[in-house]
mmCIF file of C-alpha atoms and ligand atoms in Angstrom:
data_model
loop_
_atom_site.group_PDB
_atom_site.id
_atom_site.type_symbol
_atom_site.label_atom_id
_atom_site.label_comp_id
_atom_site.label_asym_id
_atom_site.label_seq_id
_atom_site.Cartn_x
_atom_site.Cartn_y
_atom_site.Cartn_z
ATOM 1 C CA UNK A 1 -136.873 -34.621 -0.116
ATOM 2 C CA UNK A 2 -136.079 -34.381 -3.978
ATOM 3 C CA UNK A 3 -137.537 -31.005 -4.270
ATOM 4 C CA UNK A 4 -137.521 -27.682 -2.603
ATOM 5 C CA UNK A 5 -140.394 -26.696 -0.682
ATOM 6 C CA UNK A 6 -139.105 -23.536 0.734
ATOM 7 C CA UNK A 7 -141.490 -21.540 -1.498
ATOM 8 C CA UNK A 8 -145.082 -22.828 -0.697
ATOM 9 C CA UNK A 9 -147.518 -20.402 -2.994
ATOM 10 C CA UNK A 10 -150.524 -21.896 -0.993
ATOM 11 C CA UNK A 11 -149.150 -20.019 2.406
ATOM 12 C CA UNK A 12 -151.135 -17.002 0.729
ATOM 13 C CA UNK A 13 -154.337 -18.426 -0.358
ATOM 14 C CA UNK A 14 -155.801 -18.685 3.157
ATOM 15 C CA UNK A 15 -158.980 -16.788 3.661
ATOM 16 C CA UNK A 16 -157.651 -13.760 4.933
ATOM 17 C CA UNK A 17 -154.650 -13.167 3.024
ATOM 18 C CA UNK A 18 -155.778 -14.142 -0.792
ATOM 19 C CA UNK A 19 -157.317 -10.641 -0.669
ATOM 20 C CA UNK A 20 -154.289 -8.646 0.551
ATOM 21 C CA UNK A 21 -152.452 -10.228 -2.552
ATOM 22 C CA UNK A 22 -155.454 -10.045 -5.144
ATOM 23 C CA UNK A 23 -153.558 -8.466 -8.241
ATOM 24 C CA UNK A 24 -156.425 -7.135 -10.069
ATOM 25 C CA UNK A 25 -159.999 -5.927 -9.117
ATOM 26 C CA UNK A 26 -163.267 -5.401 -10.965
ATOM 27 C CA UNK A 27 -164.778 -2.103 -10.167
ATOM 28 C CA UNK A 28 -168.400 -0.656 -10.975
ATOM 29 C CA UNK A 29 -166.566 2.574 -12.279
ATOM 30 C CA UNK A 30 -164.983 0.315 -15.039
ATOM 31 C CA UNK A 31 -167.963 -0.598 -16.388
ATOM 32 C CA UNK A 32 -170.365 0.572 -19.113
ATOM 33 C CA UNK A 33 -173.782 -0.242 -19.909
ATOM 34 C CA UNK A 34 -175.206 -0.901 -23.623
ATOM 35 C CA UNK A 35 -178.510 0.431 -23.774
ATOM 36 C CA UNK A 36 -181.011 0.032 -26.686
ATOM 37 C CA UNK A 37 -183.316 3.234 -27.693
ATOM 38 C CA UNK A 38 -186.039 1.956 -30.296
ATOM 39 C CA UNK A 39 -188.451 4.612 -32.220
ATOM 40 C CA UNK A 40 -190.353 2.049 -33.729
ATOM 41 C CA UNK A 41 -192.312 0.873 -30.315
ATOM 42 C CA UNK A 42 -194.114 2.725 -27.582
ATOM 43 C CA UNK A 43 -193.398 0.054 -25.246
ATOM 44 C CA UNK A 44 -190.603 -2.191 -24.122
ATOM 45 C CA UNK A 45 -189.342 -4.873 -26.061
ATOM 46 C CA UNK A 46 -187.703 -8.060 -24.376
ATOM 47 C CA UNK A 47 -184.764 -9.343 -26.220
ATOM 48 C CA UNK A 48 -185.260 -13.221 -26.408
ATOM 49 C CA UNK A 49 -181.148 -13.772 -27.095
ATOM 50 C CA UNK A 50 -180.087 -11.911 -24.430
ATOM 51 C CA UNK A 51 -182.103 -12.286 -21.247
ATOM 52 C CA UNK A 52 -182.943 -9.349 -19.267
ATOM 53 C CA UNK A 53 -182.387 -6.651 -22.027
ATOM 54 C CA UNK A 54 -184.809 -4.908 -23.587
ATOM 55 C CA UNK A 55 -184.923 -2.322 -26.278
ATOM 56 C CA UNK A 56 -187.041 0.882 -25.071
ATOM 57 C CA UNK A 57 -188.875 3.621 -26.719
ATOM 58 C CA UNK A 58 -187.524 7.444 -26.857
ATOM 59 C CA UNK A 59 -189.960 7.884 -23.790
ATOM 60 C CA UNK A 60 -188.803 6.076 -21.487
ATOM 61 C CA UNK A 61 -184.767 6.305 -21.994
ATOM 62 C CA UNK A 62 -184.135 8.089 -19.488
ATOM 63 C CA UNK A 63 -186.126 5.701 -16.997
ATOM 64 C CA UNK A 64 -183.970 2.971 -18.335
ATOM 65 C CA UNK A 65 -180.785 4.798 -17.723
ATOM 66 C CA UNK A 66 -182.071 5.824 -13.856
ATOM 67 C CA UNK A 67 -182.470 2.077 -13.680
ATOM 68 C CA UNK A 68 -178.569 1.515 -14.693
ATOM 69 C CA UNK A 69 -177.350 4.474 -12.604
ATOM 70 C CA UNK A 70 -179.201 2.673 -9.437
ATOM 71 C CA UNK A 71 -177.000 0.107 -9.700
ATOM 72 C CA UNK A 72 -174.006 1.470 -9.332
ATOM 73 C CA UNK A 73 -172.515 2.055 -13.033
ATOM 74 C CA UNK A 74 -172.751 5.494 -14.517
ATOM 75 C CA UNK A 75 -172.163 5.310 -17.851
ATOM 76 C CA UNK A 76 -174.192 4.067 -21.072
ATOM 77 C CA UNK A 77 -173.625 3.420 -24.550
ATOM 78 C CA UNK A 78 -176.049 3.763 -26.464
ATOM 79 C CA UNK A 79 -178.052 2.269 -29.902
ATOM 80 C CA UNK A 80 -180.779 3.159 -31.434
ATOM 81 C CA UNK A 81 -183.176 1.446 -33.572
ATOM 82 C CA UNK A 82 -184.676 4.162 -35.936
ATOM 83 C CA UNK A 83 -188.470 4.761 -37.112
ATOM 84 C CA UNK A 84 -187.811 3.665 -40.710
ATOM 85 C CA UNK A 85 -184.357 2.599 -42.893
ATOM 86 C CA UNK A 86 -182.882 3.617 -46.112
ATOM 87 C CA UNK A 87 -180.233 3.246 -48.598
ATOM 88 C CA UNK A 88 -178.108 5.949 -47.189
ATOM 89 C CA UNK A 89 -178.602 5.432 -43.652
ATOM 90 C CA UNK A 90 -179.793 9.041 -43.256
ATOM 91 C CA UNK A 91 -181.244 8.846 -40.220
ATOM 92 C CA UNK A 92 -178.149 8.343 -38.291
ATOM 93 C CA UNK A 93 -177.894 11.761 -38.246
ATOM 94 C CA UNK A 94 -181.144 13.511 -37.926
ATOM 95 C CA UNK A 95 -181.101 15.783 -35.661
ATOM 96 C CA UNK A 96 -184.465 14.595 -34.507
ATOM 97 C CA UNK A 97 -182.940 11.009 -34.602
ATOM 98 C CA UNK A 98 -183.621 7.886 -31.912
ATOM 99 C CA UNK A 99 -179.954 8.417 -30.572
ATOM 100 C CA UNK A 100 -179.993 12.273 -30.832
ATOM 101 C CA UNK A 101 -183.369 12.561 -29.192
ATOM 102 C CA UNK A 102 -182.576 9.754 -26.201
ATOM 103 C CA UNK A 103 -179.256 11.572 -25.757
ATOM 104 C CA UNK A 104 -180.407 15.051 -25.018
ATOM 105 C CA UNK A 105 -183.019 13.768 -22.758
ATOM 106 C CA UNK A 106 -180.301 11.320 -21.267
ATOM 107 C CA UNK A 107 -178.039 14.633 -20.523
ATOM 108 C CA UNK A 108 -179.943 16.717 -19.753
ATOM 109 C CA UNK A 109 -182.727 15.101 -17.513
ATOM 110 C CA UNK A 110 -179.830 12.426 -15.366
ATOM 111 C CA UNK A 111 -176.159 12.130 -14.419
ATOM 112 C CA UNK A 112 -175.164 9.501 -16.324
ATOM 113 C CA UNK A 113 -172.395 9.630 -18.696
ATOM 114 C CA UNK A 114 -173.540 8.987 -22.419
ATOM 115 C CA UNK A 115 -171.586 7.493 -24.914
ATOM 116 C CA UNK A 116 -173.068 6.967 -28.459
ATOM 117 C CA UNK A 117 -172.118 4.021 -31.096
ATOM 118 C CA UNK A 118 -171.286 5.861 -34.691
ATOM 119 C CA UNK A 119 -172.200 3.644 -37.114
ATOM 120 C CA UNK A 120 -175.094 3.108 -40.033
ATOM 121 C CA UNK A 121 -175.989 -0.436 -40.095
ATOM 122 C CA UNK A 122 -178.850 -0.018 -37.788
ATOM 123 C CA UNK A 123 -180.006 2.714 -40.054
ATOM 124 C CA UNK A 124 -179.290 1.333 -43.524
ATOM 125 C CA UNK A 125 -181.981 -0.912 -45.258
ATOM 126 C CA UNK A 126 -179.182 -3.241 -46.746
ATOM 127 C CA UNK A 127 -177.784 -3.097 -43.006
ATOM 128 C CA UNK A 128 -174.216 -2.351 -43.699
ATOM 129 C CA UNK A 129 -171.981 0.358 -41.849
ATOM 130 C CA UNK A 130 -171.871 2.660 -44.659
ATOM 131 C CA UNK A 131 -173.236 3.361 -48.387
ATOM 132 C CA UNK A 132 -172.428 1.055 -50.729
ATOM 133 C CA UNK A 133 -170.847 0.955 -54.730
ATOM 134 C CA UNK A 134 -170.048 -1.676 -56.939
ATOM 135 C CA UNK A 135 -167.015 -3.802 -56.359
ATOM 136 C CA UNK A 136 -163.731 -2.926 -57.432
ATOM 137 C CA UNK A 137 -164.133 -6.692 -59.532
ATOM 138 C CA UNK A 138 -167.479 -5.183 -61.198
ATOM 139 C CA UNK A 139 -168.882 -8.456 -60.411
ATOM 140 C CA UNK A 140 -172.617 -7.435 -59.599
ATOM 141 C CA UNK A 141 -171.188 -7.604 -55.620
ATOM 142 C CA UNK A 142 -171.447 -4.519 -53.740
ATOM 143 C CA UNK A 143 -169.037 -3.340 -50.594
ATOM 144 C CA UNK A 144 -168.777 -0.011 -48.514
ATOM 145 C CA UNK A 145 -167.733 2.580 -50.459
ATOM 146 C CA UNK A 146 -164.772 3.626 -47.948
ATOM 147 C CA UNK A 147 -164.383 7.402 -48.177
ATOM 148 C CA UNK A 148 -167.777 8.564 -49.136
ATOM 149 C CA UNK A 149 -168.935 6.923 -45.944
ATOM 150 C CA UNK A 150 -166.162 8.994 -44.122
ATOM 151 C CA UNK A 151 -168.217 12.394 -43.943
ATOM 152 C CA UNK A 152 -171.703 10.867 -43.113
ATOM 153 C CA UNK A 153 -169.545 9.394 -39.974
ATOM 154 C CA UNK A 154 -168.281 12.786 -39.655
ATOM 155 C CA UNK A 155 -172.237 14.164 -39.688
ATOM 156 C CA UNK A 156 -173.547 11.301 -37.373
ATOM 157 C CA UNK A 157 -170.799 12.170 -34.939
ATOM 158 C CA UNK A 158 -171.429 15.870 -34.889
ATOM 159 C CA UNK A 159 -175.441 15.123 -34.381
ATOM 160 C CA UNK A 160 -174.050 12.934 -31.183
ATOM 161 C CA UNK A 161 -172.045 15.471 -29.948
ATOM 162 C CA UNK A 162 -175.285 18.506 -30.690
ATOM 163 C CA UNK A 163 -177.042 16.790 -28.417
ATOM 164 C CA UNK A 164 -175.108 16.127 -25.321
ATOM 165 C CA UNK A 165 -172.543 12.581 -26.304
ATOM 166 C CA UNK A 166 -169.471 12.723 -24.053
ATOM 167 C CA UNK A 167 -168.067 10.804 -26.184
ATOM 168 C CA UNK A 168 -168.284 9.145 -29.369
ATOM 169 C CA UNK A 169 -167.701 5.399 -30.638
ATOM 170 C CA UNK A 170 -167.365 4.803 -33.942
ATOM 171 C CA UNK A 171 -167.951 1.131 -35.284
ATOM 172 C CA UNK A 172 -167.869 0.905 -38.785
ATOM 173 C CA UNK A 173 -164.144 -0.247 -39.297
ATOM 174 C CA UNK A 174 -164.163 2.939 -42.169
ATOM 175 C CA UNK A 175 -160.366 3.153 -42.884
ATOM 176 C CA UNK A 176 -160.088 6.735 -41.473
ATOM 177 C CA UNK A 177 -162.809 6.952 -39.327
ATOM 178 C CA UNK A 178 -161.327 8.390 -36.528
ATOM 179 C CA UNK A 179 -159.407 11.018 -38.491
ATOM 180 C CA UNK A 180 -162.295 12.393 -40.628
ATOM 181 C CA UNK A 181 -164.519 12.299 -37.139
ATOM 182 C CA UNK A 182 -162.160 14.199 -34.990
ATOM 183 C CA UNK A 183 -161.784 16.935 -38.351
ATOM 184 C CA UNK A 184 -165.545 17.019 -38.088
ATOM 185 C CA UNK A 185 -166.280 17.461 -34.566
ATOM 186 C CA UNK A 186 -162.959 20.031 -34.087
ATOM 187 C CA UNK A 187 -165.052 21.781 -36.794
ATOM 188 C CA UNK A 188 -167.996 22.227 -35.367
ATOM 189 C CA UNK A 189 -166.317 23.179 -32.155
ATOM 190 C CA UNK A 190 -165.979 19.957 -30.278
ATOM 191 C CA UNK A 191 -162.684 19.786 -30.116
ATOM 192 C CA UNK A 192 -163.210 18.566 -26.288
ATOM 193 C CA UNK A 193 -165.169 15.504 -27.031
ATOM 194 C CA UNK A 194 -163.607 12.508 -26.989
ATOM 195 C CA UNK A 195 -162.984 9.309 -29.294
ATOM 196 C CA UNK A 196 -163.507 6.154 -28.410
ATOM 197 C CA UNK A 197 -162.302 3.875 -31.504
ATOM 198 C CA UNK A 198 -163.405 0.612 -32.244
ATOM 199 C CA UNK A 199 -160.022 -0.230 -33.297
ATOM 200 C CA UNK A 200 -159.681 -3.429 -33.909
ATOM 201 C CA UNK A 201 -163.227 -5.201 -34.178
ATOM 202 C CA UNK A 202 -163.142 -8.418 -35.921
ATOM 203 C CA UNK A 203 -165.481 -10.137 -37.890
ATOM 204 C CA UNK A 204 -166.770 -11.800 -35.436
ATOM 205 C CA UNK A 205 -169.997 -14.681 -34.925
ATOM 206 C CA UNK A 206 -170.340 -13.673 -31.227
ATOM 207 C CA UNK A 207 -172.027 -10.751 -32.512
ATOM 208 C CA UNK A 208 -175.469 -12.641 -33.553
ATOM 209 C CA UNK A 209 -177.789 -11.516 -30.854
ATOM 210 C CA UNK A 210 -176.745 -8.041 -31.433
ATOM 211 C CA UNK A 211 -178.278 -8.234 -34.221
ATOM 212 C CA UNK A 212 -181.231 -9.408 -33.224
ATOM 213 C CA UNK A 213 -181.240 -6.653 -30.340
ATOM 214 C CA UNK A 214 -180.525 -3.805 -33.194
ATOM 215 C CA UNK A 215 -181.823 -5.024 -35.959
ATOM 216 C CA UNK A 216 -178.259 -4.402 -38.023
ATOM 217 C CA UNK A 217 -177.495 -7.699 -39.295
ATOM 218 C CA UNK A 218 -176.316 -7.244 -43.348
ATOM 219 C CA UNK A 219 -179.406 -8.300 -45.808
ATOM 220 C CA UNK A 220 -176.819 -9.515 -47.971
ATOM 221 C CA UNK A 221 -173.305 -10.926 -47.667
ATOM 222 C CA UNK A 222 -171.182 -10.247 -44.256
ATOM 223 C CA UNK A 223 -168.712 -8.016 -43.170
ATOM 224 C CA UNK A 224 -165.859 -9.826 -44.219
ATOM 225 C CA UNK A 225 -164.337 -6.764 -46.636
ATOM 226 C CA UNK A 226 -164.642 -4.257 -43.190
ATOM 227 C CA UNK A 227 -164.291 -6.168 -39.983
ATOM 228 C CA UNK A 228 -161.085 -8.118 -39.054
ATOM 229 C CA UNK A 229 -159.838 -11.447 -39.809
ATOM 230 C CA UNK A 230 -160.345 -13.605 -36.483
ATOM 231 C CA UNK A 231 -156.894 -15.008 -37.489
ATOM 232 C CA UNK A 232 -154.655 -11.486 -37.320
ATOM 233 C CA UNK A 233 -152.490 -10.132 -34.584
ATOM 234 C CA UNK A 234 -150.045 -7.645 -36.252
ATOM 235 C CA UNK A 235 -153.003 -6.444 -38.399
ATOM 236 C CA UNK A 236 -154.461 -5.359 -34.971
ATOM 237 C CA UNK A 237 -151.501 -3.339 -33.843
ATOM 238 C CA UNK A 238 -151.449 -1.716 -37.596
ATOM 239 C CA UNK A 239 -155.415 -0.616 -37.171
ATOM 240 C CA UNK A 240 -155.065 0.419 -33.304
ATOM 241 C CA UNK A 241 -151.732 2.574 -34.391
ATOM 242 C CA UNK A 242 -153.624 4.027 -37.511
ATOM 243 C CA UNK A 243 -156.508 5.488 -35.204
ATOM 244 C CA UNK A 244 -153.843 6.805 -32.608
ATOM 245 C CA UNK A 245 -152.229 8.717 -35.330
ATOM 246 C CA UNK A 246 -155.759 9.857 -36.872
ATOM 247 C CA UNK A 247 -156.161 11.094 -32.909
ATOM 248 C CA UNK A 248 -158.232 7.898 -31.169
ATOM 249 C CA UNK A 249 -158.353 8.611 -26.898
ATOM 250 C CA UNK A 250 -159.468 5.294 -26.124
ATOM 251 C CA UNK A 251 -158.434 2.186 -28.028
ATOM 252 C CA UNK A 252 -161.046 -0.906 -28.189
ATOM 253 C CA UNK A 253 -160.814 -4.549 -28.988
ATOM 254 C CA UNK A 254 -163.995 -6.345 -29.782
ATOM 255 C CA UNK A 255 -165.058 -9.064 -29.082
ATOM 256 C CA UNK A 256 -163.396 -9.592 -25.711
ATOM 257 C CA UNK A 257 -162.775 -13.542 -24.174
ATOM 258 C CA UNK A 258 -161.928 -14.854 -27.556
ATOM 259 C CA UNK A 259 -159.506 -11.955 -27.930
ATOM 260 C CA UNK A 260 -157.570 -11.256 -24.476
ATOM 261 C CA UNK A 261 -153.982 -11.876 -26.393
ATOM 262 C CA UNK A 262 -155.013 -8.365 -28.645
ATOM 263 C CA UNK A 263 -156.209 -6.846 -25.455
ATOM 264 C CA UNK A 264 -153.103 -7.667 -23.618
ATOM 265 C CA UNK A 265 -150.681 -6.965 -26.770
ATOM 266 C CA UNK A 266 -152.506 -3.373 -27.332
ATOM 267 C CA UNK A 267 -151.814 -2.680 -23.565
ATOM 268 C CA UNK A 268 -148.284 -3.350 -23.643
ATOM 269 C CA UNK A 269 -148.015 -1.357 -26.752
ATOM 270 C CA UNK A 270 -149.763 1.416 -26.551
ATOM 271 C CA UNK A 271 -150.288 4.426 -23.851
ATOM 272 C CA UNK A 272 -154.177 4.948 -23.952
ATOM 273 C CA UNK A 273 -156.782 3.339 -22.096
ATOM 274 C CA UNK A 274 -157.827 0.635 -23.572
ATOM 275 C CA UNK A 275 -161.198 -0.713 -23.743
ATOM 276 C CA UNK A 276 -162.862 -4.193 -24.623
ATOM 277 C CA UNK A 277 -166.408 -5.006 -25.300
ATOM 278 C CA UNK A 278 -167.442 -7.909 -23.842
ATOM 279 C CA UNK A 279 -170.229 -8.809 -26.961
ATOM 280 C CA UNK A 280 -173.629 -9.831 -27.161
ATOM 281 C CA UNK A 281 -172.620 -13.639 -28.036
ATOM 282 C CA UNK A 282 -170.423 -13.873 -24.797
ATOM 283 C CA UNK A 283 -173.529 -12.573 -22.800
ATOM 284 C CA UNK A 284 -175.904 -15.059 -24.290
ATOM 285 C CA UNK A 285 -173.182 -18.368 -24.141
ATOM 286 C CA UNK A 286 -173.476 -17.580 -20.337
ATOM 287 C CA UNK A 287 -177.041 -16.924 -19.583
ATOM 288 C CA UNK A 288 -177.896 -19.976 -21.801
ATOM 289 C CA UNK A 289 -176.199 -22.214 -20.043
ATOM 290 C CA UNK A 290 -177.099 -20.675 -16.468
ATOM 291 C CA UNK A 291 -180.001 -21.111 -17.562
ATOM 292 C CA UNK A 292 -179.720 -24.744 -17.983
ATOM 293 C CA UNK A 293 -177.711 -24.967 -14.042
ATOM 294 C CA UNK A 294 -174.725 -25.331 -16.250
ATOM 295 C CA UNK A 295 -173.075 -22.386 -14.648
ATOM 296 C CA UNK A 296 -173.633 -20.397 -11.761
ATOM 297 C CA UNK A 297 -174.087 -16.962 -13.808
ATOM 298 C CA UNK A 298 -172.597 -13.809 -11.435
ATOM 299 C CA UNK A 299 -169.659 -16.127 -10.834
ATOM 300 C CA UNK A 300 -169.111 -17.201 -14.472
ATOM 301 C CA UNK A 301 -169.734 -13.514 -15.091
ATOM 302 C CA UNK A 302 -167.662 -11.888 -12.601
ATOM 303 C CA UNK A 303 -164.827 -14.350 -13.946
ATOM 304 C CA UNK A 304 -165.254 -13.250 -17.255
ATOM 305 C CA UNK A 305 -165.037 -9.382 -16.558
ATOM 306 C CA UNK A 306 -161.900 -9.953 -13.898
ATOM 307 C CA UNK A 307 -159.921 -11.631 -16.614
ATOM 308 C CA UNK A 308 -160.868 -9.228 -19.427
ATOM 309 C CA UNK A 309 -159.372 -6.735 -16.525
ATOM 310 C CA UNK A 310 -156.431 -8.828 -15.682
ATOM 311 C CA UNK A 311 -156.079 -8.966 -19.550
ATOM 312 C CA UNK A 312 -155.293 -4.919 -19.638
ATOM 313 C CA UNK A 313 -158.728 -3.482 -20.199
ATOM 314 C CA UNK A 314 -159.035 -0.062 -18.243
ATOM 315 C CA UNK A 315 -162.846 0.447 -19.510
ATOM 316 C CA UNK A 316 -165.340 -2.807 -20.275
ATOM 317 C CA UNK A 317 -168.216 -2.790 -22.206
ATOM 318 C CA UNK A 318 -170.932 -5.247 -20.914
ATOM 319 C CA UNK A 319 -174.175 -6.328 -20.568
ATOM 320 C CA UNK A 320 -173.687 -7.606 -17.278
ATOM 321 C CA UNK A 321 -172.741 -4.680 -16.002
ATOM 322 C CA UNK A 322 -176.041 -3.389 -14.289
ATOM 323 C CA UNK A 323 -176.387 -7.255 -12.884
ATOM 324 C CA UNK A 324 -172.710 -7.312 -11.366
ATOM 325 C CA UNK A 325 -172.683 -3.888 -10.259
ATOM 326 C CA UNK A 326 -174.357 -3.966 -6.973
ATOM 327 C CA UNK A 327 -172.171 -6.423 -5.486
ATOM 328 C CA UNK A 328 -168.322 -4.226 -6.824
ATOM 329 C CA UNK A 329 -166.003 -1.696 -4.967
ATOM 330 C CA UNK A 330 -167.252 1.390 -6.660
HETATM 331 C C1 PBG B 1 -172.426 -1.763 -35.100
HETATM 332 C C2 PBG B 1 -172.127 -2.592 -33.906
HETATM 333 C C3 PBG B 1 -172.220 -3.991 -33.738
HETATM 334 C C4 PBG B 1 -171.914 -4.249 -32.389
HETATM 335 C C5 PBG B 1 -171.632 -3.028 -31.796
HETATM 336 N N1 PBG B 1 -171.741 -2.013 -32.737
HETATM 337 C C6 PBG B 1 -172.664 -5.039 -34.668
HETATM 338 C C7 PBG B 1 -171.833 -5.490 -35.776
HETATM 339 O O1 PBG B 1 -170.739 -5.022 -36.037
HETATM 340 O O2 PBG B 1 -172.356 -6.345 -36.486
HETATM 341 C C8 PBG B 1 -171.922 -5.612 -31.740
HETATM 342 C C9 PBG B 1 -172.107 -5.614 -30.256
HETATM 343 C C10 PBG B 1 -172.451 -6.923 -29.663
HETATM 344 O O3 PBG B 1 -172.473 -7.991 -30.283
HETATM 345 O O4 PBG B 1 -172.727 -6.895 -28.458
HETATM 346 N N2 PBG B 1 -171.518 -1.829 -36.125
#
């Protein structure tokens, strides 16, 4: 024989012994749940893009979060969609707010762990993550207006943390988020509660449904000047280093499948967890075509997840994680 056969990899996929060599394993504890808090209905909302989600009123958060914590996965991230919009995004931070008023009931009334999204596109009427100005061109185009965005962030994240957030997750791809947040809530005395960066987020079109589900997508223009380039690697390292130095505990990467080399690069490189948010586009590609008995969907889903893992996520951000729960090692 030409070749040696000495080494035969396929001795260890028997049934039987492929699980006493699995490398990496999905657990229920490493998952979190989006859940969608709406103060314009008084009753549930189906989400047509994304199958078995539904956006709930106030009343009945902490029903939908029961729901999640039966299945196995005990904490939520939270959005809310609030009772009316304006320029200024102002109630992000009201302290009788959708988010503010699902997370004290959340806290107070179940067990779950509550993490809140800090951003204002869901709460602006031109739907972009901060206020806006004028363009640095003057050419009648408008953009964030970086630092004056910086203390609202600060405000919304203090509201968060007034009423119960573990932990806070800001969105917005402000440069300096994370340092004018952690100022802010060290201010106010909540010097304990944790950051959860959305480092490096790029500008992604796996974020469509989302949008639907939160009704956040920009009335004008996209979010080209904030978000990432799809096309940038050392960029990401640059924005996830910024946000450790401004004080970031846990470092995402969104979206997740289309970005597992940034997930995997940021794990080698850095020393905090890392998380990855597995977005509402890679939820509806799956269900769509399980839907059509393209796919078989907890497989396809299961898949996804273990290789975001394998990738070097610690935490994962999913909407199949109250589906895929039930059937994980805790
Ligand atoms: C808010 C925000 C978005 C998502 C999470 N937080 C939308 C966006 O940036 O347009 C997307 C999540 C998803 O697609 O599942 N800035």
């Amino acid at each position: 024989m030409e070749h040696d056969l000495t080494r035969r990899p396929r001795r260890l996929r028997r049934d039987g012994l492929r699980n006493l060599v699995s490398e990496t394993t999905l657990h229920a504890s490493d998952l979190i749940a989006p859940i969608f808090v709406d103060a314009t209905t008084d009753e549930r909302v189906a989400i047509p893009s994304m199958p078995g989600h539904e956006r709930v009123p106030v009343e009945e958060a902490t029903a939908r979060v029961e729901e999640v914590l039966s299945s196995g996965i005990e904490t939520v991230i939270i959005f809310g969609i609030p009772a009316s919009k304006d320029a200024e995004g102002t109630r992000a931070w009201a302290d009788d707010g959708v988010v503010q008023r699902a997370t004290r009931a959340i806290t107070t009334e179940t067990t779950a762990t509550v993490i809140t999204d800090v951003c204002m596109c869901e709460y602006t009427d031109h739907g972009h993550c901060g206020i806006l100005e004028p363009d640095a061109r003057n050419d009648g185009t408008l953009t964030v207006a970086n630092d004056p965005t910086l203390d609202r962030l600060g405000e919304i994240a203090v509201s968060h943390a007034d009423a119960g957030a573990d932990m806070v997750a800001p969105s917005s791809m402000t440069d300096g988020m994370v340092g004018a947040i952690r100022d802010t809530l060290d201010g106010a005395g909540y010097a304990s509660v944790p950051i959860m960066s959305y480092a490096a987020k790029y500008e992604s079109s796996f974020y469509g449904p989302f949008r639907d589900a939160a009704d956040g997508a920009p009335a004008f223009g996209d979010r080209r000047h904030y978000q990432m380039d799809p096309a940038n690697t050392t960029e990401a390292l640059e924005e996830v280093r910024l946000d450790v130095e401004q004080g970031a505990d846990v470092l995402m990467i969104k979206p997740a499948l289309p970005y597992l080399d940034i997930i995997s690069e940021i794990d080698a490189e850095f020393s905090q967890p890392v998380a990855a948010y597995n977005v509402s586009g890679e939820y509806a590609m799956l269900q769509a075509a399980a839907d059509r008995g393209w796919l078989d969907l907890e497989a396809s889903a299961h898949e996804s997840l273990l290789s975001i893992k394998r990738a070097g996520a610690d935490l994962i951000l999913s909407y199949f994680a109250e589906q895929l729960a039930p059937s994980l090692p805790a």
